[in-house]
Structures are given as C-alpha cells and as structure tokens.
Short mmCIF file of C-alpha atoms in Angstrom, two decimals:
data_model
loop_
_atom_site.label_atom_id
_atom_site.label_comp_id
_atom_site.label_asym_id
_atom_site.label_seq_id
_atom_site.Cartn_x
_atom_site.Cartn_y
_atom_site.Cartn_z
CA MET A 1 -23.67 -0.23 -6.32
CA VAL A 2 -26.48 0.38 -3.80
CA ARG A 3 -27.64 3.53 -1.97
CA VAL A 4 -28.18 3.36 1.80
CA GLU A 5 -28.95 5.62 4.75
CA VAL A 6 -26.46 5.72 7.64
CA LYS A 7 -27.31 7.17 11.06
CA TRP A 8 -24.44 8.19 13.34
CA GLN A 9 -25.16 10.03 16.58
CA LYS A 10 -27.39 12.99 15.55
CA GLU A 11 -26.33 12.94 11.90
CA VAL A 12 -27.98 11.06 9.06
CA PHE A 13 -26.16 10.46 5.77
CA LYS A 14 -28.66 9.76 3.02
CA ASP A 15 -28.11 8.17 -0.36
CA LEU A 16 -24.60 6.95 0.44
CA GLU A 17 -23.28 4.83 -2.42
CA VAL A 18 -21.86 1.46 -1.37
CA ASP A 19 -19.70 -0.48 -3.82
CA ILE A 20 -20.63 -4.08 -3.01
CA SER A 21 -17.94 -5.36 -5.38
CA ALA A 22 -15.36 -4.12 -2.84
CA PRO A 23 -14.95 -5.52 0.70
CA PRO A 24 -16.76 -3.82 3.60
CA ALA A 25 -13.40 -2.38 4.72
CA VAL A 26 -13.69 0.10 1.84
CA PHE A 27 -17.18 1.15 3.03
CA LYS A 28 -15.74 1.71 6.52
CA THR A 29 -13.04 3.91 5.01
CA GLN A 30 -15.82 5.92 3.33
CA LEU A 31 -17.53 6.39 6.70
CA PHE A 32 -14.20 7.37 8.25
CA SER A 33 -13.87 10.24 5.76
CA LEU A 34 -17.35 11.47 6.73
CA THR A 35 -17.26 11.05 10.50
CA GLY A 36 -13.63 10.83 11.61
CA VAL A 37 -14.37 7.49 13.32
CA ALA A 38 -11.51 5.12 12.55
CA PRO A 39 -12.62 1.83 10.93
CA ASP A 40 -11.42 -0.24 13.89
CA ARG A 41 -13.70 1.82 16.18
CA GLN A 42 -16.81 1.49 14.03
CA LYS A 43 -19.71 -0.78 15.00
CA ILE A 44 -22.07 -1.05 12.06
CA MET A 45 -25.53 -2.54 12.71
CA GLY A 46 -28.76 -3.00 10.84
CA LEU A 47 -27.70 -5.73 8.42
CA LYS A 48 -28.05 -9.49 8.62
CA GLY A 49 -25.35 -11.37 10.49
CA GLY A 50 -24.84 -8.90 13.34
CA LEU A 51 -21.97 -6.41 13.35
CA LEU A 52 -20.47 -5.86 9.90
CA ARG A 53 -17.02 -7.45 9.60
CA ASP A 54 -14.24 -6.09 7.35
CA ASP A 55 -14.20 -9.33 5.34
CA ALA A 56 -17.94 -10.05 5.31
CA ASP A 57 -19.68 -11.18 2.12
CA TRP A 58 -22.10 -8.43 1.09
CA GLY A 59 -24.45 -11.04 -0.33
CA SER A 60 -25.09 -12.51 3.12
CA THR A 61 -25.84 -9.13 4.75
CA GLY A 62 -29.08 -8.45 2.87
CA ILE A 63 -27.96 -4.96 1.89
CA LYS A 64 -30.11 -3.28 -0.76
CA ASP A 65 -31.20 0.14 -1.97
CA GLY A 66 -32.78 2.03 0.91
CA SER A 67 -31.23 -0.08 3.70
CA ARG A 68 -31.01 1.81 6.99
CA ILE A 69 -27.74 1.33 8.81
CA THR A 70 -26.65 2.53 12.25
CA MET A 71 -23.02 3.21 13.12
CA LEU A 72 -21.68 3.51 16.66
CA GLY A 73 -18.28 4.91 17.51
CA THR A 74 -16.56 8.11 18.51
CA ALA A 75 -13.85 10.03 16.73
CA GLY A 76 -10.71 10.08 18.84
CA ALA A 77 -7.00 10.81 18.54
CA VAL A 78 -6.66 9.01 15.24
CA PRO A 79 -5.26 10.08 11.86
CA VAL A 80 -7.52 12.66 10.20
CA ALA A 81 -8.78 11.54 6.81
CA PRO A 82 -9.56 14.15 4.15
CA THR A 83 -13.13 15.48 4.11
CA GLN A 84 -13.27 15.23 0.34
CA ALA A 85 -11.99 12.91 -2.31
CA PRO A 86 -8.58 13.57 -3.93
CA THR A 87 -8.72 16.29 -6.55
CA PHE A 88 -7.58 15.13 -9.95
CA LEU A 89 -5.51 17.20 -12.31
CA GLU A 90 -8.20 17.61 -14.95
CA ASP A 91 -10.64 18.95 -12.31
CA LEU A 92 -8.41 21.86 -11.28
CA PRO A 93 -8.50 25.35 -12.83
CA GLU A 94 -5.76 25.81 -15.41
CA ASP A 95 -3.86 28.24 -13.18
CA GLN A 96 -3.64 25.56 -10.47
CA GLN A 97 -2.69 22.62 -12.63
CA ASP A 98 0.72 21.39 -11.51
CA VAL A 99 2.77 24.57 -11.64
CA MET A 100 5.83 22.61 -10.48
CA GLY A 101 5.44 19.99 -13.22
CA LEU A 102 5.67 17.11 -10.72
CA SER A 103 2.35 15.33 -11.33
CA LYS A 104 3.88 13.27 -14.14
CA TYR A 105 6.00 11.58 -11.46
CA GLY A 106 3.03 10.46 -9.36
CA ALA A 107 1.71 12.02 -6.16
CA GLY A 108 2.57 12.16 -2.49
CA LEU A 109 1.01 9.92 0.16
CA GLU A 110 -0.59 11.28 3.30
CA ASN A 111 0.89 10.14 6.60
CA LEU A 112 -1.91 8.40 8.50
CA GLY A 113 -0.03 8.27 11.78
CA ASN A 114 3.53 6.89 11.77
CA THR A 115 3.08 5.42 8.30
CA CYS A 116 6.15 6.95 6.63
CA TYR A 117 7.71 3.44 6.57
CA MET A 118 4.80 2.29 4.38
CA ASN A 119 4.68 5.42 2.20
CA SER A 120 8.39 5.25 1.34
CA THR A 121 8.11 1.54 0.49
CA LEU A 122 5.16 2.18 -1.82
CA GLN A 123 6.86 5.08 -3.61
CA CYS A 124 9.96 3.00 -4.36
CA LEU A 125 7.86 0.12 -5.72
CA TYR A 126 5.65 2.52 -7.69
CA GLY A 127 8.81 3.57 -9.52
CA VAL A 128 9.08 0.08 -11.08
CA GLU A 129 7.11 0.46 -14.30
CA GLU A 130 6.85 -3.29 -14.98
CA LEU A 131 5.35 -3.87 -11.53
CA ARG A 132 2.74 -1.17 -12.15
CA GLU A 133 1.83 -2.88 -15.43
CA ASP A 134 1.45 -6.29 -13.75
CA LEU A 135 -0.75 -4.78 -11.05
CA ALA A 136 -2.91 -3.01 -13.65
CA ARG A 137 -3.62 -6.41 -15.25
CA TYR A 138 -4.41 -8.09 -11.92
CA ALA A 139 -7.96 -9.28 -11.33
CA ALA A 140 -8.95 -11.10 -8.14
CA ALA A 141 -10.57 -14.51 -8.60
CA SER A 142 -13.74 -13.14 -6.98
CA LEU A 143 -14.94 -9.57 -6.54
CA THR A 144 -16.07 -10.49 -3.01
CA SER A 145 -12.93 -12.46 -2.17
CA THR A 146 -12.07 -12.50 1.54
CA ASP A 147 -8.53 -13.75 0.85
CA PRO A 148 -6.28 -11.17 2.59
CA ASN A 149 -3.63 -11.61 -0.13
CA ALA A 150 -6.14 -10.73 -2.85
CA THR A 151 -7.51 -7.82 -0.81
CA LEU A 152 -4.04 -6.35 -0.25
CA THR A 153 -3.10 -6.77 -3.91
CA THR A 154 -6.33 -5.11 -5.04
CA ALA A 155 -5.67 -2.24 -2.62
CA THR A 156 -2.14 -1.84 -4.04
CA LYS A 157 -3.51 -1.80 -7.58
CA SER A 158 -6.11 0.83 -6.67
CA LEU A 159 -3.57 2.98 -4.84
CA PHE A 160 -1.08 2.89 -7.73
CA SER A 161 -3.89 3.91 -10.07
CA SER A 162 -4.68 6.89 -7.82
CA LEU A 163 -1.01 7.91 -7.70
CA SER A 164 -0.94 8.04 -11.49
CA THR A 165 -3.94 10.39 -11.79
CA SER A 166 -4.18 12.47 -8.62
CA ALA A 167 -2.93 16.06 -8.49
CA GLN A 168 -2.97 16.08 -4.70
CA PRO A 169 -1.53 13.75 -2.02
CA VAL A 170 -3.44 10.48 -1.77
CA PRO A 171 -4.64 9.02 1.58
CA PRO A 172 -3.67 5.30 1.45
CA MET A 173 -6.30 4.26 4.02
CA ALA A 174 -7.71 1.22 2.16
CA PHE A 175 -4.16 -0.08 1.61
CA LEU A 176 -3.23 0.48 5.26
CA LEU A 177 -6.32 -1.39 6.50
CA SER A 178 -5.55 -4.30 4.16
CA LEU A 179 -1.90 -4.35 5.25
CA ARG A 180 -2.83 -4.45 8.94
CA LYS A 181 -5.44 -7.13 8.27
CA LYS A 182 -2.85 -9.37 6.60
CA PHE A 183 0.04 -8.49 8.91
CA PRO A 184 -1.25 -7.52 12.39
CA GLN A 185 2.25 -6.47 13.53
CA PHE A 186 1.75 -3.25 11.56
CA ALA A 187 -1.25 -2.45 13.79
CA GLN A 188 0.78 -2.40 17.01
CA GLN A 189 -0.20 0.42 19.34
CA ALA A 190 1.54 2.10 22.25
CA ARG A 191 0.51 4.55 24.93
CA GLN A 192 2.21 7.79 25.83
CA GLY A 193 1.42 8.75 29.41
CA MET A 194 -2.33 9.04 29.86
CA GLU A 195 -3.01 9.56 26.16
CA GLU A 196 -4.95 7.07 24.11
CA GLY A 197 -3.13 4.46 22.07
CA TYR A 198 -1.37 5.49 18.87
CA TYR A 199 0.03 3.37 16.07
CA MET A 200 3.75 2.67 16.38
CA GLN A 201 6.45 3.33 13.81
CA GLN A 202 7.51 0.17 11.95
CA ASP A 203 10.53 -1.10 10.02
CA ALA A 204 10.35 -0.21 6.30
CA GLU A 205 12.34 -3.30 5.32
CA GLU A 206 9.75 -5.54 7.01
CA CYS A 207 6.98 -3.73 5.12
CA TRP A 208 8.91 -4.13 1.83
CA THR A 209 9.54 -7.84 2.41
CA ASN A 210 5.98 -8.65 3.48
CA LEU A 211 4.37 -6.73 0.62
CA LEU A 212 6.60 -8.43 -1.96
CA TYR A 213 5.74 -11.78 -0.38
CA VAL A 214 2.04 -11.15 -1.00
CA LEU A 215 2.55 -9.84 -4.54
CA ARG A 216 4.73 -12.87 -5.32
CA GLU A 217 1.79 -15.11 -4.45
CA THR A 218 -0.87 -13.16 -6.32
CA LEU A 219 0.83 -11.73 -9.42
CA GLN A 220 1.26 -15.04 -11.22
CA GLY A 221 1.91 -15.32 -14.94
CA SER A 222 -0.56 -16.63 -17.48
CA SER A 223 1.17 -20.02 -17.37
CA PRO A 224 3.31 -21.92 -14.82
CA ALA A 225 6.34 -21.29 -17.01
CA ALA A 226 5.79 -17.52 -16.78
CA GLY A 227 6.19 -17.64 -12.99
CA SER A 228 5.59 -14.82 -10.55
CA ALA A 229 6.05 -11.19 -11.55
CA VAL A 230 7.97 -10.50 -8.33
CA GLU A 231 10.34 -13.39 -8.91
CA ARG A 232 10.81 -12.32 -12.53
CA LEU A 233 11.55 -8.70 -11.59
CA PHE A 234 13.42 -9.00 -8.28
CA GLY A 235 14.50 -12.64 -7.79
CA VAL A 236 18.26 -13.26 -7.39
CA ARG A 237 19.25 -16.91 -7.83
CA LEU A 238 21.99 -17.95 -5.41
CA ALA A 239 24.10 -21.07 -5.00
CA ALA A 240 25.71 -21.59 -1.58
CA ARG A 241 28.55 -23.96 -0.72
CA LEU A 242 28.89 -24.97 2.94
CA THR A 243 32.00 -26.72 4.28
CA CYS A 244 32.58 -28.37 7.65
CA ALA A 245 36.21 -28.09 8.77
CA GLU A 246 35.83 -30.94 11.28
CA SER A 247 34.55 -33.57 8.87
CA GLY A 248 35.55 -32.16 5.49
CA GLU A 249 31.95 -32.38 4.28
CA SER A 250 30.78 -30.02 1.56
CA LEU A 251 27.13 -29.22 0.90
CA GLU A 252 25.48 -27.17 -1.83
CA GLU A 253 22.21 -25.27 -1.58
CA VAL A 254 20.32 -23.22 -4.17
CA GLY A 255 17.59 -20.68 -3.61
CA THR A 256 16.11 -17.31 -4.52
CA ALA A 257 16.62 -14.09 -2.59
CA TYR A 258 14.79 -10.82 -3.22
CA THR A 259 17.40 -8.58 -1.62
CA LEU A 260 21.15 -8.79 -1.30
CA LYS A 261 22.46 -7.95 2.15
CA CYS A 262 25.16 -5.36 2.71
CA ASN A 263 26.52 -6.26 6.14
CA ILE A 264 28.25 -3.42 7.94
CA SER A 265 31.36 -3.90 10.07
CA ALA A 266 34.36 -1.76 11.02
CA GLU A 267 36.07 -2.80 7.77
CA VAL A 268 33.17 -1.96 5.44
CA ASN A 269 33.53 1.42 3.71
CA HIS A 270 31.85 0.76 0.34
CA LEU A 271 28.73 -1.07 -0.79
CA ALA A 272 30.72 -3.83 -2.52
CA ASP A 273 32.59 -4.56 0.73
CA GLY A 274 29.31 -5.12 2.57
CA ILE A 275 27.79 -7.29 -0.19
CA ARG A 276 30.94 -9.44 -0.19
CA LEU A 277 30.57 -9.86 3.57
CA GLY A 278 26.84 -10.54 3.24
CA LEU A 279 27.43 -13.43 0.82
CA LYS A 280 29.49 -15.21 3.48
CA GLU A 281 27.55 -17.31 5.93
CA ASP A 282 28.57 -19.38 8.92
CA ARG A 283 25.95 -21.62 10.46
CA GLU A 284 25.48 -24.80 12.45
CA LYS A 285 24.06 -27.84 10.71
CA THR A 286 23.78 -31.55 11.39
CA SER A 287 26.86 -33.35 10.10
CA ALA A 288 26.07 -36.76 8.65
CA ALA A 289 29.69 -37.82 9.09
CA LEU A 290 29.95 -36.72 12.72
CA GLY A 291 26.40 -37.59 13.72
CA ARG A 292 25.92 -34.26 15.51
CA ILE A 293 25.55 -30.56 14.95
CA ALA A 294 28.75 -28.97 13.73
CA PRO A 295 29.83 -25.52 12.43
CA PHE A 296 29.81 -25.01 8.66
CA VAL A 297 31.49 -22.14 6.81
CA GLY A 298 29.71 -21.03 3.65
CA SER A 299 29.65 -18.52 0.83
CA SER A 300 27.16 -17.82 -1.95
CA GLN A 301 27.47 -16.85 -5.60
CA ILE A 302 24.87 -15.36 -7.92
CA THR A 303 23.74 -17.77 -10.65
CA ALA A 304 21.00 -15.64 -12.25
CA LEU A 305 20.34 -11.89 -12.18
CA PRO A 306 16.98 -10.06 -12.17
CA PRO A 307 16.01 -6.86 -13.99
CA TYR A 308 15.90 -5.02 -10.64
CA LEU A 309 18.41 -5.60 -7.86
CA THR A 310 17.56 -4.58 -4.30
CA VAL A 311 20.30 -4.21 -1.68
CA GLN A 312 19.57 -3.82 2.02
CA MET A 313 22.02 -1.92 4.18
CA VAL A 314 21.89 -4.02 7.38
CA ARG A 315 21.97 -1.00 9.67
CA PHE A 316 19.80 -2.30 12.49
CA TYR A 317 20.47 -4.92 15.15
CA TYR A 318 18.61 -5.91 18.28
CA LYS A 319 20.08 -4.30 21.39
CA ALA A 320 19.01 -6.37 24.38
CA ASP A 321 19.65 -3.77 27.09
CA VAL A 322 17.17 -1.31 25.59
CA GLN A 323 15.05 -3.96 23.83
CA GLN A 324 14.92 -2.24 20.46
CA LYS A 325 16.60 -2.23 17.08
CA ALA A 326 19.65 0.01 17.39
CA LYS A 327 21.21 1.62 14.33
CA ILE A 328 24.72 1.38 12.86
CA LEU A 329 25.58 4.92 11.74
CA ARG A 330 28.82 4.06 9.89
CA LYS A 331 29.28 5.72 6.51
CA VAL A 332 29.03 3.21 3.63
CA ALA A 333 29.44 4.80 0.20
CA PHE A 334 27.40 3.50 -2.73
CA PRO A 335 27.80 4.26 -6.46
CA ALA A 336 25.39 5.49 -9.11
CA GLN A 337 26.27 2.33 -11.07
CA LEU A 338 26.83 -0.98 -9.28
CA ASP A 339 28.77 -3.80 -10.96
CA VAL A 340 28.06 -7.21 -9.36
CA PHE A 341 30.15 -9.24 -11.84
CA GLU A 342 32.61 -10.34 -9.13
CA PHE A 343 29.77 -11.88 -7.09
CA CYS A 344 28.55 -14.07 -9.97
CA SER A 345 29.34 -17.77 -10.44
CA PRO A 346 31.95 -18.71 -13.08
CA GLU A 347 29.17 -20.03 -15.33
CA LEU A 348 27.24 -16.76 -15.16
CA GLN A 349 30.41 -14.74 -15.66
CA ALA A 350 31.03 -16.68 -18.87
CA GLU A 351 27.53 -15.76 -20.10
CA LEU A 352 28.10 -12.11 -19.23
CA LYS A 353 31.49 -11.81 -20.92
CA ALA A 354 30.29 -11.17 -24.49
CA PRO A 355 27.59 -8.61 -23.57
CA ARG A 356 30.02 -6.75 -21.31
CA GLU A 357 32.67 -6.61 -24.03
CA ALA A 358 30.09 -5.42 -26.56
CA ALA A 359 28.84 -2.73 -24.19
CA LYS A 360 32.40 -1.53 -23.53
CA ALA A 361 33.15 -1.42 -27.27
CA ALA A 362 30.04 0.69 -27.84
CA GLU A 363 31.01 3.05 -25.01
CA ASP A 364 34.55 3.38 -26.39
CA ALA A 365 33.21 4.05 -29.89
CA LYS A 366 30.86 6.69 -28.56
CA ALA A 367 33.64 8.36 -26.55
CA GLY A 368 35.93 8.28 -29.57
CA ALA A 369 33.31 9.79 -31.85
CA THR A 370 32.64 12.60 -29.39
CA LYS A 371 36.36 13.29 -28.89
CA SER A 372 37.08 13.38 -32.63
CA GLY A 373 34.21 15.78 -33.23
CA SER A 374 32.24 13.47 -35.51
CA GLY A 375 29.17 13.23 -33.24
CA PRO A 376 26.20 15.60 -32.84
CA ALA A 377 27.93 17.37 -29.95
CA ALA A 378 30.41 18.81 -32.47
CA ALA A 379 27.84 19.56 -35.13
CA GLY A 380 27.73 23.24 -34.20
CA ASP A 381 24.68 24.96 -35.63
CA ALA A 382 23.54 21.99 -37.69
CA ALA A 383 19.83 21.26 -37.62
CA PRO A 384 18.92 18.91 -34.76
CA GLY A 385 17.88 15.38 -35.59
CA PRO A 386 16.96 12.21 -33.70
CA SER A 387 19.46 10.88 -31.16
CA THR A 388 21.62 8.03 -32.43
CA ALA A 389 24.59 5.97 -31.29
CA ALA A 390 26.88 8.53 -32.88
CA GLY A 391 26.77 10.74 -29.80
CA PRO A 392 24.58 12.13 -27.01
CA ALA A 393 22.53 15.28 -26.96
CA ASP A 394 23.42 18.00 -24.44
CA ALA A 395 21.19 16.54 -21.73
CA PRO A 396 20.26 13.03 -22.84
CA ALA A 397 17.34 11.22 -21.28
CA PRO A 398 17.88 7.60 -20.20
CA ALA A 399 16.34 6.33 -23.45
CA THR A 400 18.90 8.32 -25.42
CA MET A 401 21.71 6.96 -23.27
CA ALA A 402 20.45 3.42 -23.87
CA ALA A 403 20.51 4.00 -27.61
CA ALA A 404 24.01 5.43 -27.38
CA ASN A 405 25.19 2.34 -25.50
CA THR A 406 23.57 -0.22 -27.79
CA PRO A 407 26.11 -2.85 -28.94
CA PRO A 408 25.77 -5.19 -31.93
CA ALA A 409 22.37 -6.83 -32.29
CA ALA A 410 23.71 -10.25 -31.27
CA ASN A 411 24.02 -9.03 -27.67
CA SER A 412 21.21 -6.49 -27.59
CA GLY A 413 19.13 -6.73 -24.41
CA ALA A 414 21.55 -9.06 -22.61
CA LEU A 415 22.44 -8.40 -18.99
CA THR A 416 25.87 -7.01 -18.19
CA ALA A 417 25.72 -7.29 -14.35
CA ARG A 418 25.83 -3.49 -14.16
CA TYR A 419 22.93 -1.77 -12.42
CA GLU A 420 21.96 1.91 -12.46
CA LEU A 421 20.70 3.33 -9.15
CA CYS A 422 16.99 4.15 -9.46
CA GLY A 423 15.62 4.26 -5.91
CA VAL A 424 16.84 4.78 -2.35
CA LEU A 425 14.77 4.34 0.80
CA THR A 426 16.39 6.23 3.68
CA HIS A 427 15.96 6.48 7.44
CA LYS A 428 16.69 9.35 9.81
CA GLY A 429 16.94 8.48 13.50
CA ARG A 430 18.58 6.04 15.86
CA SER A 431 16.10 3.12 15.82
CA ALA A 432 14.22 1.22 13.09
CA ASP A 433 10.98 1.62 15.06
CA SER A 434 11.30 5.40 15.40
CA GLY A 435 12.65 8.26 13.32
CA HIS A 436 11.48 8.99 9.79
CA TYR A 437 11.58 7.21 6.41
CA VAL A 438 11.53 8.84 2.95
CA ALA A 439 11.99 7.65 -0.65
CA TRP A 440 14.27 9.05 -3.37
CA VAL A 441 13.20 7.79 -6.81
CA LYS A 442 14.85 8.38 -10.18
CA GLN A 443 12.35 9.11 -12.93
CA GLY A 444 12.37 8.11 -16.59
CA ASP A 445 13.74 11.50 -17.63
CA GLY A 446 16.67 11.21 -15.23
CA ARG A 447 15.35 13.56 -12.54
CA TRP A 448 15.45 12.48 -8.89
CA ILE A 449 12.29 13.10 -6.84
CA LEU A 450 12.22 13.03 -3.04
CA PHE A 451 8.94 11.64 -1.68
CA ASP A 452 8.55 12.76 1.94
CA ASP A 453 5.04 11.55 2.71
CA ASP A 454 2.77 14.14 1.02
CA ARG A 455 5.66 16.37 -0.17
CA MET A 456 7.55 15.98 -3.45
CA GLU A 457 10.81 17.77 -4.21
CA VAL A 458 13.26 17.71 -7.10
CA ARG A 459 16.77 16.69 -6.00
CA GLU A 460 20.15 16.19 -7.65
CA GLU A 461 22.02 12.89 -7.97
CA ALA A 462 24.73 14.35 -5.72
CA ASP A 463 22.12 14.69 -2.95
CA VAL A 464 21.29 11.01 -3.29
CA LEU A 465 24.89 9.81 -3.28
CA ALA A 466 25.43 11.83 -0.10
CA LEU A 467 23.04 9.52 1.78
CA ALA A 468 25.90 7.21 2.76
CA GLY A 469 25.54 7.72 6.52
CA GLY A 470 27.98 8.76 9.19
CA GLY A 471 25.68 11.10 11.14
CA ASP A 472 22.10 11.76 12.14
CA TRP A 473 20.90 12.83 8.68
CA HIS A 474 18.96 10.51 6.34
CA MET A 475 21.01 7.49 5.29
CA ALA A 476 20.38 4.70 2.82
CA TYR A 477 18.57 1.62 4.11
CA LEU A 478 17.30 -0.02 0.90
CA LEU A 479 18.83 0.53 -2.56
CA GLU A 480 16.97 -0.32 -5.77
CA ASP A 481 18.89 -0.68 -9.04
CA PRO A 482 17.51 -1.58 -12.49
CA LYS A 483 19.66 -3.54 -14.92
CA ALA A 484 21.91 -1.92 -17.46
CA GLN A 485 21.53 -3.98 -20.61
CA ALA A 486 23.99 -4.50 -23.38
#
C-alpha cells in the first residue's frame, strides 16, 4: 500500500491509498468514486511507461509514497458511483441495523447503467453456497497477474465477500470493469439522438455462460482428479446418438453441458416437455458411407447428474426483419420439484433406482407416522425437542426436511434425480437486449428473496411459480435447481 497525491482539474486529493497488490483498474474505480470520471475516460499521467493501463504492472510504473499523479477526464452521462464506501452492518447505529432482517441473505447490487442482466446473474450464483466457498479459497497465481481470467475471478471473489458483509447495496464496479475487459461485447454502447453514448442492455444467459466459463478455468481442484469446481457443481454429462436415415450410420458423442435447454414450441406447456424437445437434435454431418454431408437425427440422454441443475428457457430467437432477439411469450409451467429420471440413460436409471426407492419409503413412513399421530405434530403440549425423522415441525427449515427424508444409511447422500427449485432469473420485456432482469433466490431457511438490483423483497413460493410467462410480466429465463439427495 502506498500513498500518492492526485491532481484533477482544480482539485488535489492528498494521501490517497493505492493497493499495489490489485490491478490499476481498482485504482481507477477509486478515482471514479471521488471524481465521477468513468475509468474508461480517465487518462492518468505522471508514472513511468506513459498513460496508466488497466492491466499495467505496478512495479514497472515507479509508483512510491509521495508520487504525484495527474488525471485528465471529465465526468459525463455515466453511472454515478457512491461518494462513500458501502456501510457495513456493524458500523450502523443499533436502531438502523437491518430492521427487515434481510442482511443475512446478502445485499442488493447497484445498477451501473443497464447492468441488471449482470446483477441478476451474480445474485443467482451467490446463492450457491459451495461456489462461494470455492471462491473464498481462490488465490491468483500472482498478485499482479494481468490474466483477465484471474482478474475477473478475483473481482467475483471480492464482490461475493462484500455481499456477505454489507448492510447497503454494493456497487459492482470492479467486477463490471473486469467483465468488460474479458468480454468486450458487454461494453457495447449506443447513442440516443444527440445524447452521448450509453451502455446497452445485454443478455443475462450470455453473462451467465461466459462467467461460468471463466470460473471453470480458474477454480481448479487441488489435484487433476478433483477437476473444476464449476464442472463438479453444474456439469451435466450427456451421451448423444446420431443416426443417418440415408446410410443407416449411427454415431455416438459424449460431452458436458452446463445448462439443459427447454425449447419452446406450440406443443410445449410444461418444463419437462421443453427439456424433452431440447434433448433432440437434428444436424448435418459428413457421412463416411455416402462421402458427403447428410442429415442426421439425434437425441441425448443424461449419463451423470450434478449437484445443481440449470435449465434455460429458450425464449429468444433472432428476428431478421428487426435485427434483434425477439421473445417467445408462451406460458411454460415449471414445478417446485423437477424429476429428470426419464431423461437419464438406462445405466444411470439403474444406479438411481435404489436411492429413489429408499427416499420414497422414508417419505411414506413419515406420512404414515404423521397420519397415525405418532409424530411430533400430534404430540400436543409435549415439550419440544430436536427434529427427527419421526415427523416435521410446524414450519420445518430445509435441514429439517432433509432429516425427515433421510433413508437407510446405505443410500444416504445418493442422488435421486429430483431437484428442488432454488433460483429463477426472470426477464420482463420483449427483447433479450432490452427490458429488465431480476433474480428470485430461495434461502437456506426456505424464504424466497427477490433481488431487483439494489432492492430486496421477501416473496412467496406461489409468486415464483407464477413466473411461467404468457404476458408482459416477468417470466422465467434461467432456472437453478439443487439436488434432492436420498
């Protein structure tokens, strides 16, 4: 950490602390909060090497205590950063400390100018506890690394840490700069009449996919066998069989997907219908028998399931006449619990059979105990005790429900191919590149929280299940489901 003096127009900022273990982009964000000059408009001079670049190595700039730096740039029609750092819960007076009781679920994210697509993506991923833990353990190979993957991962780690401690909405500026540095498409600008350029709305699914791609590369296990955290948490193993009707050829392909597609047609009314359609694939390939390109008809089956299953409602398609992604508004209902057993390969179904039977037996036993009055629910005024498999409390938390559904130890922890809905990313509007995105995330205590940029609201499960579409209200675009274990 060094202290410098920065001159901007008629103002002089003395004794500014610069963290030289972080990239210069973080320093530019600091100046943005003081001056309102967006980082991409800043010209910073006075150090070795000419103008300071976002990815410069501090060691080559000659920066030291007392360095005098000049910044050029004017504040324009850009997102307004906060003039002070986020206020943390422990710093607030007691009468202001989280009267709504929502801080335990994280914090909102400020919209920095059409960034709701990014905020909703981050809130859904923040809801995955295992991913937060992997990010907390992440350490870049070098503190001054200029690798954009490492920079974006470090920014994600820092942002998630802020969400866990802040009592006020967090401005994700460092993350946004890193995202745009790695993926320039998210820095696209447009003009409206004679006004200056503004950042365009983007597709949340593209943000989700690109961020997971980076985290898959950086969050590697301690050994090659451990693999990537993203693959371990979200990877769906698929086996596809392709058949050519002309030649009779049959080909097999295996791979990993990180989302299942729910294709939407006039016949699709439920999520399972769309997934079934999405697992079918027709494509053209070179036929060895015919010596030319020929049509192949294919279908895929799941051969291995992840702890978290993500399903994309394929609601957008490119409409050539207006040159934008138009939206399919059709209502597609989705359940609170999704069973993907029918989409699994015969081999995987055989593995799932015993855990599923054990889970059903436990559920039947629990239902029978409750009905006969032998469980805690029929205990009347008896003194309360710890929750057990004998029966649920009046309003059981997920952990209690898991205990109540625990089958014999031989199958404990095994997958059943049933997934409980835990997150929904929705879109309101008619185009992927316009409108508004928000996130609905189920918390560990069973409550649903709506994250609408910097606002947080408690919602009911019925509100979430109503996001099936069919109008201009918010409708599901990405669904996130954690496993239900035996």
